[in-house]
Tab-separated table of C-alpha atoms in Angstrom:
chain	number	residue	atom	x	y	z
A	126	MET	CA	-132.834	41.016	120.740
A	127	PRO	CA	-131.308	37.783	122.048
A	128	CYS	CA	-127.633	37.292	121.275
A	129	SER	CA	-128.583	34.371	119.043
A	130	ALA	CA	-128.491	35.895	115.577
A	131	THR	CA	-126.909	34.123	112.640
A	132	LYS	CA	-123.321	35.051	113.512
A	133	LEU	CA	-123.651	33.596	116.999
A	134	GLU	CA	-125.302	30.393	115.794
A	135	GLU	CA	-122.608	29.982	113.160
A	136	ALA	CA	-119.879	30.408	115.767
A	137	ARG	CA	-121.519	27.904	118.110
A	138	ALA	CA	-121.940	25.326	115.373
A	139	TYR	CA	-118.341	25.798	114.246
A	140	GLU	CA	-116.827	25.455	117.707
A	141	ARG	CA	-118.902	22.365	118.495
A	142	ARG	CA	-117.687	20.705	115.329
A	143	GLU	CA	-114.062	21.837	115.242
A	144	GLY	CA	-113.313	22.246	118.940
A	145	SER	CA	-114.635	18.836	119.872
A	146	ALA	CA	-112.205	17.292	117.386
A	147	ILE	CA	-109.125	18.610	119.243
A	148	PRO	CA	-107.711	15.892	121.550
A	149	ALA	CA	-107.391	16.837	125.221
A	150	GLN	CA	-103.723	15.812	125.215
A	151	ASP	CA	-103.017	18.587	122.707
A	152	ARG	CA	-103.891	21.194	125.341
A	153	PRO	CA	-102.434	22.184	128.712
A	154	ALA	CA	-104.119	20.438	131.638
A	155	PHE	CA	-105.048	23.459	133.779
A	156	HIS	CA	-104.428	26.539	131.646
A	157	LEU	CA	-107.573	27.551	129.786
A	158	THR	CA	-107.295	27.469	125.984
A	159	PRO	CA	-109.894	28.551	123.414
A	160	TRP	CA	-112.312	25.849	122.369
A	161	VAL	CA	-110.952	26.411	118.861
A	162	GLY	CA	-109.156	29.250	117.092
A	163	TRP	CA	-107.840	32.398	118.747
A	164	MET	CA	-107.980	33.700	122.328
A	165	ASN	CA	-106.748	36.888	123.941
A	166	ASP	CA	-107.868	38.925	126.999
A	167	PRO	CA	-109.789	37.256	129.830
A	168	ASN	CA	-113.265	38.787	130.089
A	169	GLY	CA	-116.112	38.549	132.562
A	170	PHE	CA	-114.157	36.573	135.174
A	171	CYS	CA	-116.664	36.011	137.975
A	172	TYR	CA	-118.302	33.541	140.357
A	173	TYR	CA	-121.931	32.906	139.443
A	174	GLN	CA	-124.416	30.218	140.456
A	175	GLY	CA	-121.862	27.836	141.947
A	176	ALA	CA	-119.135	28.073	139.305
A	177	TYR	CA	-116.387	30.352	138.072
A	178	HIS	CA	-117.121	31.807	134.651
A	179	MET	CA	-114.381	32.895	132.295
A	180	PHE	CA	-115.260	34.665	129.087
A	181	TYR	CA	-112.504	35.674	126.700
A	182	GLN	CA	-111.713	37.537	123.511
A	183	TYR	CA	-112.272	34.949	120.827
A	184	TYR	CA	-112.104	34.378	117.088
A	185	PRO	CA	-113.098	30.763	116.478
A	186	TYR	CA	-112.403	30.609	112.745
A	187	ASP	CA	-108.616	31.008	112.701
A	188	THR	CA	-105.560	31.097	114.946
A	189	VAL	CA	-105.024	34.809	114.289
A	190	TRP	CA	-106.890	37.836	115.634
A	191	GLY	CA	-110.200	38.516	113.867
A	192	PRO	CA	-113.620	40.074	114.556
A	193	MET	CA	-113.959	39.617	118.289
A	194	HIS	CA	-116.511	37.266	119.818
A	195	TRP	CA	-116.753	36.248	123.478
A	196	GLY	CA	-115.742	32.673	124.233
A	197	HIS	CA	-116.925	31.064	127.449
A	198	ALA	CA	-115.784	28.395	129.913
A	199	VAL	CA	-116.698	27.401	133.475
A	200	SER	CA	-114.841	25.767	136.358
A	201	THR	CA	-115.530	24.704	139.917
A	202	ASP	CA	-111.860	24.731	140.999
A	203	LEU	CA	-110.216	27.476	138.871
A	204	LEU	CA	-107.991	24.845	137.256
A	205	HIS	CA	-110.123	22.502	135.175
A	206	TRP	CA	-112.279	24.309	132.638
A	207	GLU	CA	-115.306	23.142	130.681
A	208	HIS	CA	-116.060	24.902	127.410
A	209	ARG	CA	-119.468	26.485	127.013
A	210	PRO	CA	-121.003	27.810	123.787
A	211	CYS	CA	-119.805	31.148	122.450
A	212	ALA	CA	-121.494	33.878	124.502
A	213	MET	CA	-121.512	36.820	122.087
A	214	ALA	CA	-120.794	37.591	118.443
A	215	PRO	CA	-120.498	40.981	116.694
A	216	ASP	CA	-124.059	40.971	115.358
A	217	THR	CA	-125.611	44.377	116.170
A	218	ASP	CA	-124.980	47.919	114.958
A	219	ALA	CA	-123.445	48.814	118.326
A	220	ASP	CA	-120.755	46.102	118.107
A	221	ALA	CA	-120.579	45.311	114.375
A	222	LYS	CA	-116.784	45.669	114.346
A	223	GLY	CA	-116.245	43.526	117.420
A	224	CYS	CA	-117.312	42.667	120.942
A	225	PHE	CA	-114.161	43.850	122.708
A	226	SER	CA	-113.115	43.258	126.302
A	227	GLY	CA	-115.281	43.729	129.361
A	228	THR	CA	-116.374	42.182	132.622
A	229	ALA	CA	-119.343	40.608	134.377
A	230	THR	CA	-121.242	40.944	137.630
A	231	PRO	CA	-124.283	39.163	139.068
A	232	THR	CA	-127.391	41.258	139.679
A	233	PRO	CA	-129.294	41.249	142.984
A	234	ASP	CA	-132.081	39.256	141.302
A	235	GLY	CA	-129.743	36.510	140.096
A	236	ARG	CA	-129.022	37.475	136.495
A	237	LEU	CA	-125.554	37.957	135.004
A	238	LEU	CA	-124.597	41.269	133.408
A	239	LEU	CA	-121.864	41.587	130.785
A	240	LEU	CA	-120.496	45.105	130.256
A	241	TYR	CA	-118.252	45.185	127.204
A	242	THR	CA	-116.813	47.456	124.534
A	243	GLY	CA	-118.723	47.532	121.273
A	244	VAL	CA	-116.740	48.669	118.254
A	245	GLN	CA	-118.666	50.373	115.448
A	246	ASP	CA	-118.105	52.556	112.395
A	247	ASP	CA	-117.716	56.237	113.175
A	248	GLY	CA	-119.094	57.330	109.804
A	249	LYS	CA	-115.757	58.886	108.845
A	250	GLY	CA	-113.876	55.809	107.714
A	251	GLY	CA	-112.708	54.863	111.198
A	252	THR	CA	-114.157	53.220	114.288
A	253	LYS	CA	-115.269	54.258	117.733
A	254	GLN	CA	-115.384	52.284	120.962
A	255	LEU	CA	-118.364	52.584	123.317
A	256	GLN	CA	-119.646	50.514	126.227
A	257	CYS	CA	-122.474	48.016	125.728
A	258	LEU	CA	-124.556	45.810	128.013
A	259	ALA	CA	-125.870	42.259	127.768
A	260	GLU	CA	-127.861	40.323	130.357
A	261	GLY	CA	-128.468	36.609	130.698
A	262	ASP	CA	-128.612	33.396	132.673
A	263	GLY	CA	-124.932	32.449	132.420
A	264	ASN	CA	-125.342	30.692	129.067
A	265	ASP	CA	-127.428	32.896	126.775
A	266	PHE	CA	-127.413	36.680	126.773
A	267	VAL	CA	-129.657	39.463	125.497
A	268	LYS	CA	-127.942	42.618	124.281
A	269	ASP	CA	-129.578	45.810	125.512
A	270	ALA	CA	-131.706	47.565	122.909
A	271	ALA	CA	-130.311	50.923	124.049
A	272	ASN	CA	-126.659	50.011	123.412
A	273	PRO	CA	-124.271	51.673	123.781
A	274	VAL	CA	-125.167	52.421	127.399
A	275	ILE	CA	-122.023	54.546	127.867
A	276	GLY	CA	-121.772	56.668	124.742
A	277	GLU	CA	-119.754	59.613	123.499
A	278	SER	CA	-121.832	62.127	125.444
A	279	LEU	CA	-120.566	60.621	128.712
A	280	LEU	CA	-116.891	61.149	127.899
A	281	PRO	CA	-115.160	63.923	129.856
A	282	GLU	CA	-113.479	66.777	128.033
A	283	GLY	CA	-110.339	65.700	126.198
A	284	ALA	CA	-111.147	61.971	126.199
A	285	SER	CA	-111.513	60.075	122.937
A	286	CYS	CA	-113.913	57.357	121.799
A	287	VAL	CA	-111.218	56.087	119.422
A	288	ASP	CA	-109.580	54.538	122.499
A	289	PHE	CA	-112.338	54.013	125.080
A	290	ARG	CA	-112.592	50.419	126.203
A	291	ASP	CA	-112.368	47.516	128.637
A	292	PRO	CA	-114.961	48.371	131.327
A	293	LYS	CA	-114.652	46.716	134.741
A	294	ILE	CA	-118.075	46.554	136.427
A	295	TRP	CA	-118.975	45.797	140.045
A	296	TYR	CA	-122.030	46.212	142.287
A	297	GLU	CA	-121.558	47.799	145.707
A	298	ASP	CA	-123.841	49.545	148.203
A	299	GLY	CA	-126.804	49.384	145.835
A	300	VAL	CA	-124.941	51.055	142.974
A	301	TYR	CA	-123.206	49.750	139.854
A	302	HIS	CA	-119.722	51.124	139.309
A	303	CYS	CA	-117.313	50.704	136.426
A	304	VAL	CA	-113.863	51.887	135.441
A	305	VAL	CA	-113.005	52.335	131.761
A	306	SER	CA	-109.750	53.078	129.925
A	307	THR	CA	-109.359	55.963	127.513
A	308	ARG	CA	-106.608	57.936	125.822
A	309	ASP	CA	-106.887	61.712	125.970
A	310	ASP	CA	-105.846	64.448	123.554
A	311	ARG	CA	-102.385	64.547	125.153
A	312	GLU	CA	-101.849	60.840	124.355
A	313	GLN	CA	-102.153	59.946	128.032
A	314	GLY	CA	-103.939	56.908	129.366
A	315	ARG	CA	-106.742	57.780	131.792
A	316	ILE	CA	-108.984	55.630	133.968
A	317	LEU	CA	-112.549	56.930	134.183
A	318	LEU	CA	-115.072	56.068	136.903
A	319	TYR	CA	-118.799	55.781	136.155
A	320	GLU	CA	-121.819	55.016	138.360
A	321	SER	CA	-125.349	53.780	137.645
A	322	PRO	CA	-128.440	52.714	139.603
A	323	ASP	CA	-129.318	49.983	137.078
A	324	ALA	CA	-126.263	49.395	134.801
A	325	ARG	CA	-128.121	51.201	132.002
A	326	ARG	CA	-128.214	54.877	133.037
A	327	TRP	CA	-124.622	55.864	133.699
A	328	THR	CA	-123.053	59.041	135.063
A	329	TYR	CA	-119.414	60.037	134.739
A	330	ARG	CA	-118.011	60.526	138.250
A	331	THR	CA	-114.300	61.278	137.969
A	332	THR	CA	-110.899	60.380	136.547
A	333	LEU	CA	-109.189	58.030	139.005
A	334	ASP	CA	-105.661	58.248	137.606
A	335	VAL	CA	-103.654	59.432	134.596
A	336	CYS	CA	-100.448	57.869	133.306
A	337	ARG	CA	-98.823	61.230	132.407
A	338	ASN	CA	-96.789	59.262	129.838
A	339	GLU	CA	-94.761	57.811	132.708
A	340	TYR	CA	-95.953	54.207	132.573
A	341	GLY	CA	-96.687	53.707	128.902
A	342	LYS	CA	-99.363	55.605	127.016
A	343	MET	CA	-102.759	53.971	126.555
A	344	TRP	CA	-103.729	52.015	129.679
A	345	GLU	CA	-105.838	48.960	128.847
A	346	CYS	CA	-107.910	46.485	130.871
A	347	PRO	CA	-108.269	48.294	134.218
A	348	ASP	CA	-109.274	46.531	137.414
A	349	PHE	CA	-110.020	48.356	140.670
A	350	PHE	CA	-110.456	46.718	144.070
A	351	ALA	CA	-109.533	46.729	147.740
A	352	LEU	CA	-106.983	44.193	148.950
A	353	ASP	CA	-105.981	43.935	152.596
A	354	ASP	CA	-105.153	47.523	153.624
A	355	ARG	CA	-104.656	48.906	150.108
A	356	GLN	CA	-106.693	49.922	147.074
A	357	LEU	CA	-105.308	48.598	143.800
A	358	LEU	CA	-105.674	49.822	140.253
A	359	LEU	CA	-104.342	47.303	137.734
A	360	VAL	CA	-103.622	48.456	134.181
A	361	SER	CA	-101.963	47.033	131.076
A	362	PRO	CA	-99.986	49.847	129.416
A	363	GLN	CA	-99.066	50.016	125.769
A	364	GLU	CA	-95.746	51.530	124.694
A	365	MET	CA	-93.883	51.106	127.971
A	366	GLU	CA	-90.263	52.196	128.185
A	367	GLY	CA	-87.840	49.872	129.920
A	368	THR	CA	-86.004	50.997	133.053
A	369	PRO	CA	-82.247	50.544	133.636
A	370	ASP	CA	-82.791	48.397	136.725
A	371	GLY	CA	-84.935	45.935	134.765
A	372	GLU	CA	-87.946	46.557	136.971
A	373	PHE	CA	-90.087	47.522	133.970
A	374	HIS	CA	-89.562	46.117	130.485
A	375	ALA	CA	-90.320	47.866	127.211
A	376	GLY	CA	-93.435	47.232	125.145
A	377	PHE	CA	-96.689	45.878	126.518
A	378	GLY	CA	-96.597	45.709	130.301
A	379	THR	CA	-98.761	45.156	133.345
A	380	VAL	CA	-98.663	47.582	136.249
A	381	ALA	CA	-100.201	47.667	139.716
A	382	LEU	CA	-100.857	51.082	141.247
A	383	LEU	CA	-101.218	50.719	145.020
A	384	GLY	CA	-102.760	53.407	147.152
A	385	ARG	CA	-105.776	54.591	149.131
A	386	TYR	CA	-109.342	55.261	148.070
A	387	ASP	CA	-111.788	57.737	149.555
A	388	LYS	CA	-115.177	56.390	148.481
A	389	GLU	CA	-117.094	59.490	149.482
A	390	ARG	CA	-114.929	61.716	147.304
A	391	ALA	CA	-114.219	58.988	144.719
A	392	ALA	CA	-110.548	59.941	145.063
A	393	PHE	CA	-107.723	57.452	144.476
A	394	THR	CA	-104.316	58.422	145.861
A	395	ARG	CA	-101.439	56.532	144.308
A	396	GLU	CA	-98.679	55.556	146.772
A	397	SER	CA	-96.524	53.017	144.932
A	398	VAL	CA	-96.167	51.365	141.537
A	399	GLN	CA	-94.869	47.922	140.598
A	400	PRO	CA	-94.982	45.440	137.734
A	401	ILE	CA	-97.571	42.704	138.141
A	402	ASP	CA	-95.467	40.088	136.344
A	403	TYR	CA	-91.906	40.162	134.995
A	404	GLY	CA	-92.248	37.493	132.326
A	405	THR	CA	-92.473	37.474	128.556
A	406	ASP	CA	-96.073	36.225	128.402
A	407	PHE	CA	-98.506	38.036	130.675
A	408	TYR	CA	-101.067	40.699	129.769
A	409	ALA	CA	-104.561	42.027	130.532
A	410	PRO	CA	-105.054	40.474	133.999
A	411	GLN	CA	-108.529	40.345	135.483
A	412	THR	CA	-109.606	39.471	139.023
A	413	THR	CA	-112.614	38.215	140.913
A	414	LEU	CA	-113.546	37.303	144.476
A	415	THR	CA	-114.004	33.690	145.522
A	416	PRO	CA	-116.904	32.758	147.820
A	417	ASP	CA	-114.432	32.521	150.725
A	418	GLY	CA	-113.139	36.052	150.101
A	419	ARG	CA	-109.897	35.501	148.193
A	420	ARG	CA	-108.991	37.889	145.392
A	421	VAL	CA	-107.834	35.721	142.452
A	422	MET	CA	-106.353	36.799	139.138
A	423	VAL	CA	-105.990	35.320	135.657
A	424	ALA	CA	-104.161	36.908	132.703
A	425	TRP	CA	-103.635	36.277	129.020
A	426	MET	CA	-100.472	34.170	128.787
A	427	GLN	CA	-99.123	35.884	125.698
A	428	ASN	CA	-97.837	39.270	124.532
A	429	TRP	CA	-98.952	41.452	121.625
A	430	ALA	CA	-95.361	42.069	120.568
A	431	THR	CA	-94.699	38.367	119.908
A	432	VAL	CA	-98.120	36.931	119.140
A	433	ASN	CA	-98.112	36.803	115.359
A	434	GLU	CA	-96.720	33.321	114.812
A	435	ALA	CA	-99.097	30.537	115.754
A	436	PRO	CA	-97.568	27.046	115.864
A	437	ARG	CA	-98.002	25.150	112.615
A	438	ASN	CA	-101.018	22.884	112.286
A	439	HIS	CA	-102.541	24.012	115.576
A	440	ARG	CA	-106.298	24.452	115.673
A	441	TRP	CA	-106.131	26.674	118.770
A	442	PHE	CA	-103.732	29.422	119.826
A	443	ASN	CA	-103.048	31.139	123.160
A	444	CYS	CA	-104.040	30.373	126.717
A	445	MET	CA	-104.594	31.948	130.108
A	446	THR	CA	-102.285	31.798	133.101
A	447	MET	CA	-103.303	29.638	136.003
A	448	ALA	CA	-105.379	31.421	138.622
A	449	ARG	CA	-103.375	33.152	141.367
A	450	GLU	CA	-104.305	34.377	144.824
A	451	LEU	CA	-103.360	37.994	145.501
A	452	PHE	CA	-102.206	39.405	148.825
A	453	ILE	CA	-100.242	42.332	150.223
A	454	ARG	CA	-96.976	41.780	152.077
A	455	ASP	CA	-94.789	44.661	153.258
A	456	GLY	CA	-96.746	47.059	151.069
A	457	ARG	CA	-96.197	45.009	147.925
A	458	LEU	CA	-98.618	43.046	145.739
A	459	CYS	CA	-97.704	39.351	145.923
A	460	GLN	CA	-99.121	36.268	144.220
A	461	ARG	CA	-99.315	32.542	144.786
A	462	PRO	CA	-100.959	29.679	142.880
A	463	VAL	CA	-104.533	29.118	144.006
A	464	ARG	CA	-104.625	26.619	146.855
A	465	GLU	CA	-106.927	24.377	144.811
A	466	ILE	CA	-103.794	23.102	143.064
A	467	GLU	CA	-102.966	21.056	146.162
A	468	ALA	CA	-105.768	18.640	145.249
A	469	MET	CA	-103.759	17.793	142.110
A	470	TRP	CA	-100.561	16.843	143.958
A	471	LYS	CA	-99.305	13.269	143.678
A	472	ASN	CA	-95.996	11.352	143.853
A	473	THR	CA	-94.393	13.902	146.163
A	474	VAL	CA	-90.600	13.931	146.487
A	475	HIS	CA	-88.918	15.775	149.363
A	476	ARG	CA	-85.144	16.193	149.685
A	477	LYS	CA	-82.808	18.139	151.965
A	478	GLU	CA	-79.114	18.267	151.183
A	479	THR	CA	-76.029	20.291	150.377
A	480	LEU	CA	-75.303	20.501	146.651
A	481	ASP	CA	-71.957	21.399	145.105
A	482	GLY	CA	-71.971	20.568	141.407
A	483	SER	CA	-74.801	19.090	139.351
A	484	THR	CA	-77.525	16.598	140.133
A	485	SER	CA	-80.990	15.357	139.303
A	486	TYR	CA	-83.357	13.397	141.526
A	487	ALA	CA	-85.358	10.267	140.897
A	488	GLY	CA	-89.031	11.135	140.622
A	489	VAL	CA	-88.361	14.812	139.914
A	490	ALA	CA	-89.062	15.192	136.214
A	491	GLY	CA	-91.853	15.895	133.785
A	492	ARG	CA	-93.825	18.752	132.343
A	493	ARG	CA	-96.722	18.844	134.791
A	494	LEU	CA	-95.423	19.515	138.258
A	495	ASP	CA	-95.313	21.935	141.164
A	496	LEU	CA	-91.690	22.274	142.292
A	497	THR	CA	-90.432	24.351	145.228
A	498	ILE	CA	-86.754	24.913	146.060
A	499	ARG	CA	-85.671	26.709	149.218
A	500	LEU	CA	-82.029	27.749	149.051
A	501	ASP	CA	-80.628	28.673	152.461
A	502	ALA	CA	-78.365	31.474	151.277
A	503	ALA	CA	-77.345	32.409	154.823
A	504	ALA	CA	-75.986	28.886	155.336
A	505	SER	CA	-74.417	28.801	151.848
A	506	PRO	CA	-71.750	31.545	151.812
A	507	GLU	CA	-69.720	29.696	149.157
A	508	CYS	CA	-72.617	29.411	146.694
A	509	ARG	CA	-71.830	31.817	143.871
A	510	ARG	CA	-74.438	30.623	141.373
A	511	PHE	CA	-77.429	28.328	141.541
A	512	ILE	CA	-79.160	27.066	138.381
A	513	LEU	CA	-82.402	25.179	137.881
A	514	ARG	CA	-82.935	23.658	134.443
A	515	PHE	CA	-86.236	22.161	133.346
A	516	ALA	CA	-88.040	20.930	130.206
A	517	GLN	CA	-84.638	19.444	129.434
A	518	ASN	CA	-83.263	16.865	127.019
A	519	ASP	CA	-80.007	16.602	125.071
A	520	ARG	CA	-80.799	19.710	122.998
A	521	HIS	CA	-83.272	21.802	124.940
A	522	PHE	CA	-83.754	23.371	128.335
A	523	THR	CA	-85.032	26.482	130.068
A	524	SER	CA	-83.074	27.807	133.028
A	525	VAL	CA	-83.495	29.869	136.174
A	526	GLU	CA	-80.122	31.157	137.370
A	527	TRP	CA	-79.453	33.021	140.604
A	528	SER	CA	-76.287	34.999	141.352
A	529	SER	CA	-75.409	35.571	145.000
A	530	ALA	CA	-73.018	38.424	144.181
A	531	TYR	CA	-75.765	40.523	142.600
A	532	ASN	CA	-78.877	38.999	144.197
A	533	GLU	CA	-80.114	38.705	140.634
A	534	LEU	CA	-82.201	36.042	138.949
A	535	VAL	CA	-82.213	35.337	135.203
A	536	PHE	CA	-85.020	33.387	133.537
A	537	ASP	CA	-83.747	32.184	130.153
A	538	ARG	CA	-85.675	30.197	127.532
A	539	SER	CA	-83.138	30.793	124.732
A	540	CYS	CA	-82.574	27.048	124.371
A	541	CYS	CA	-86.197	25.959	124.766
A	542	GLY	CA	-86.538	25.114	121.067
A	543	SER	CA	-88.031	28.354	119.808
A	544	ARG	CA	-86.963	29.403	116.326
A	545	ARG	CA	-88.239	32.966	116.706
A	546	ASP	CA	-86.129	36.069	117.294
A	547	ILE	CA	-88.141	37.323	120.262
A	548	PRO	CA	-87.265	38.181	123.879
A	549	HIS	CA	-86.174	35.004	125.618
A	550	GLN	CA	-84.661	36.345	128.823
A	551	ARG	CA	-85.833	38.275	131.861
A	552	ARG	CA	-83.534	39.576	134.600
A	553	ILE	CA	-84.910	40.586	138.008
A	554	LYS	CA	-83.707	41.399	141.504
A	555	ALA	CA	-84.104	38.464	143.899
A	556	ALA	CA	-82.586	38.988	147.333
A	557	PRO	CA	-83.075	36.177	149.864
A	558	GLN	CA	-85.813	36.848	152.405
A	559	ASN	CA	-84.710	36.144	155.974
A	560	GLY	CA	-81.686	34.415	154.483
A	561	VAL	CA	-83.667	32.099	152.184
A	562	LEU	CA	-84.305	32.273	148.433
A	563	THR	CA	-87.522	30.476	147.478
A	564	LEU	CA	-88.306	29.404	143.925
A	565	ARG	CA	-91.647	27.806	143.098
A	566	LEU	CA	-92.089	26.604	139.522
A	567	VAL	CA	-95.437	25.407	138.180
A	568	LEU	CA	-95.231	23.606	134.831
A	569	ASP	CA	-98.099	22.601	132.565
A	570	GLY	CA	-96.705	21.462	129.225
A	571	ASP	CA	-95.316	24.588	127.566
A	572	CYS	CA	-96.665	26.904	130.287
A	573	ALA	CA	-94.101	27.903	132.928
A	574	GLU	CA	-94.929	30.149	135.897
A	575	LEU	CA	-92.243	31.022	138.438
A	576	PHE	CA	-93.013	32.468	141.882
A	577	VAL	CA	-89.970	34.008	143.584
A	578	ASN	CA	-89.759	34.464	147.360
A	579	ASP	CA	-93.296	33.305	148.071
A	580	GLY	CA	-94.761	35.388	145.271
A	581	GLU	CA	-92.891	38.653	145.760
A	582	ARG	CA	-92.140	38.519	142.025
A	583	THR	CA	-93.482	36.275	139.281
A	584	ILE	CA	-92.332	35.331	135.797
A	585	SER	CA	-94.744	33.852	133.252
A	586	ALA	CA	-93.387	32.400	130.017
A	587	LEU	CA	-94.376	30.064	127.217
A	588	LEU	CA	-91.932	27.462	125.979
A	589	ASP	CA	-91.664	25.847	122.561
A	590	THR	CA	-90.129	22.589	123.679
A	591	PRO	CA	-90.752	19.018	122.495
A	592	ALA	CA	-92.918	17.055	124.913
A	593	ASP	CA	-90.189	14.459	125.433
A	594	ALA	CA	-87.947	17.071	127.110
A	595	GLN	CA	-88.832	15.963	130.637
A	596	GLY	CA	-85.602	16.438	132.558
A	597	ILE	CA	-85.003	18.624	135.611
A	598	SER	CA	-81.527	19.285	136.975
A	599	LEU	CA	-79.884	21.463	139.623
A	600	HIS	CA	-76.428	23.030	139.487
A	601	SER	CA	-74.468	24.914	142.114
A	602	GLU	CA	-71.128	26.689	141.977
A	603	GLY	CA	-70.094	26.375	145.600
A	604	ALA	CA	-71.934	24.485	148.301
A	605	ALA	CA	-75.665	25.252	148.473
A	606	VAL	CA	-77.850	24.115	151.371
A	607	LEU	CA	-81.253	23.463	149.896
A	608	GLU	CA	-84.627	21.846	150.405
A	609	LEU	CA	-86.636	20.561	147.447
A	610	THR	CA	-90.285	19.516	147.265
A	611	SER	CA	-91.775	18.262	144.012
A	612	HIS	CA	-95.364	17.260	143.279
A	613	GLU	CA	-96.533	15.763	140.028
A	614	LEU	CA	-99.859	17.242	138.960
A	615	ALA	CA	-102.802	15.120	137.876
C-alpha cells in the first residue's frame, strides 16, 4: 500500500501548518533542522535526480522523542535545505511501533529505495526490530507488502531481533548489499552483512566485525565504504568507556574502524581505530558520494546523554552537522567542511601579525562565519598558551585554548550561557603539524564546529548563547606569530 495512510497525511498536514509558521531567523542558516518538532539520526542521505536528499528520524508533534516518522529535506549544495513532506509514518503492522533509522539508494531503473528498521510488537509484551523496504519517486513511497524483508529467520546464531537495526544499503556490481547492527547474546555489538539481487530477497553473508566489549556495547548506525586506500566501517557505540588519554570519551560515541576489505571473501580486516569526532554533540553519522566522487558525511548534532531538555518555547529541536568531506591522510580519517561553503564567503578579513596579549579585529565578529587561524608554533617559542574566544559578550563566551607545553587543546563552553549540568569541556591532543597549529572554526548561530590541523581532529558542540554575543577575541601568553582569515557567511 502507498505510504499515504491516515498517520502520514496527518503528519504532512501538521508540518505544513506548524512548520511554515516558524520564522527562518529562528533556525540555523546551513544546519538542517526538523520542519517542526523533534529530529534525531540522519537517514537515507543520498544523491538522487539532481539533488541531495536527507531523511531523518522525526516526531513532528513535540520536541521530545516519540513514535518515529521519517522527515525529509533536499538540497543542491549540501548547505541550504528545503523541507519536503514527511516521507514515512508508522502505519503498517511491520513498523507500528516506529520507522527507525535506515538508508537509501537509487535503483538502476531510476527509483529510490528506502531500507529501514520497522519496530513491531513481539507478542510477548516487548518489541522486535526487523528491516523493511519502501520504494518511491523521491517524494512518495510505497512500503513493500512483504515487509519485513530481513526477518528473524535471517539472523545468525546468537544475534537478537531486540537490537537489530539501522541498515546501510548500497548497490554494487549488480547486487544490493547492506550492513546492519545487532547485539548478540554476549552483549556485544556486531555488524552483519547481507546481499540481495533485488533488495527484497536477502541472504546473510557474514559478520564483518564485533566490538568484543572494547568500544562500547551495542554498535548503532553502521556505514561501510572505501575511501582512498582504506575500507572504513563507521559505528556509533552505546556505553563507551572513556580512556585516560582523552582519545575516547564515555557514553555515546562515534568510532571509525579503518582497514582492508576482501570483496571475494567478504572479509574486513581492522587495522586501526579512532574517534570520528571529539565534541559533545555528534552522533549517528551517515555518508554519501557526490556526483564528483567525494565522500561526504552528516551527523546528528546532539547526544543521547544530554538531549532531554529542549529549549523553552521552541517549536523544533535538534539539528544536523554541516556536511563534511572525508579523506585519508597518513592513515587517519580526516574531515573538512564541504567546499560548497566557499560560495557563502563574504567580507573577508586577512591579518598576519605577532600577538602578545589580547586583541580583537575589526570585521571579525558574528555568529555566522568561517574563521581560520594558523599559529606558527615553530616561530613562536615563547607562546605558552593561545586562546580563541567566540560568541562573546560581557557575560558569555566559548573558548578554544591551546597549551604549547602539553600540545593539548581544550574546547570549553562552560560560560556559553547553558544552565544545565552537562559536559561542557573536551580535551584533545593537538600537536602542530610541520610547525603550524591550524584551527578552523565554522559558526552558525549556536552550532560550532572546530577543525584542528586541517581536519585531523574535529569538535562539534552546541552553544546556548544569546544571539547578541557576537564578539571574537584572541589571547596569547608569550609572542605568537599567527595568520588569521575570516569570512562572514551569507
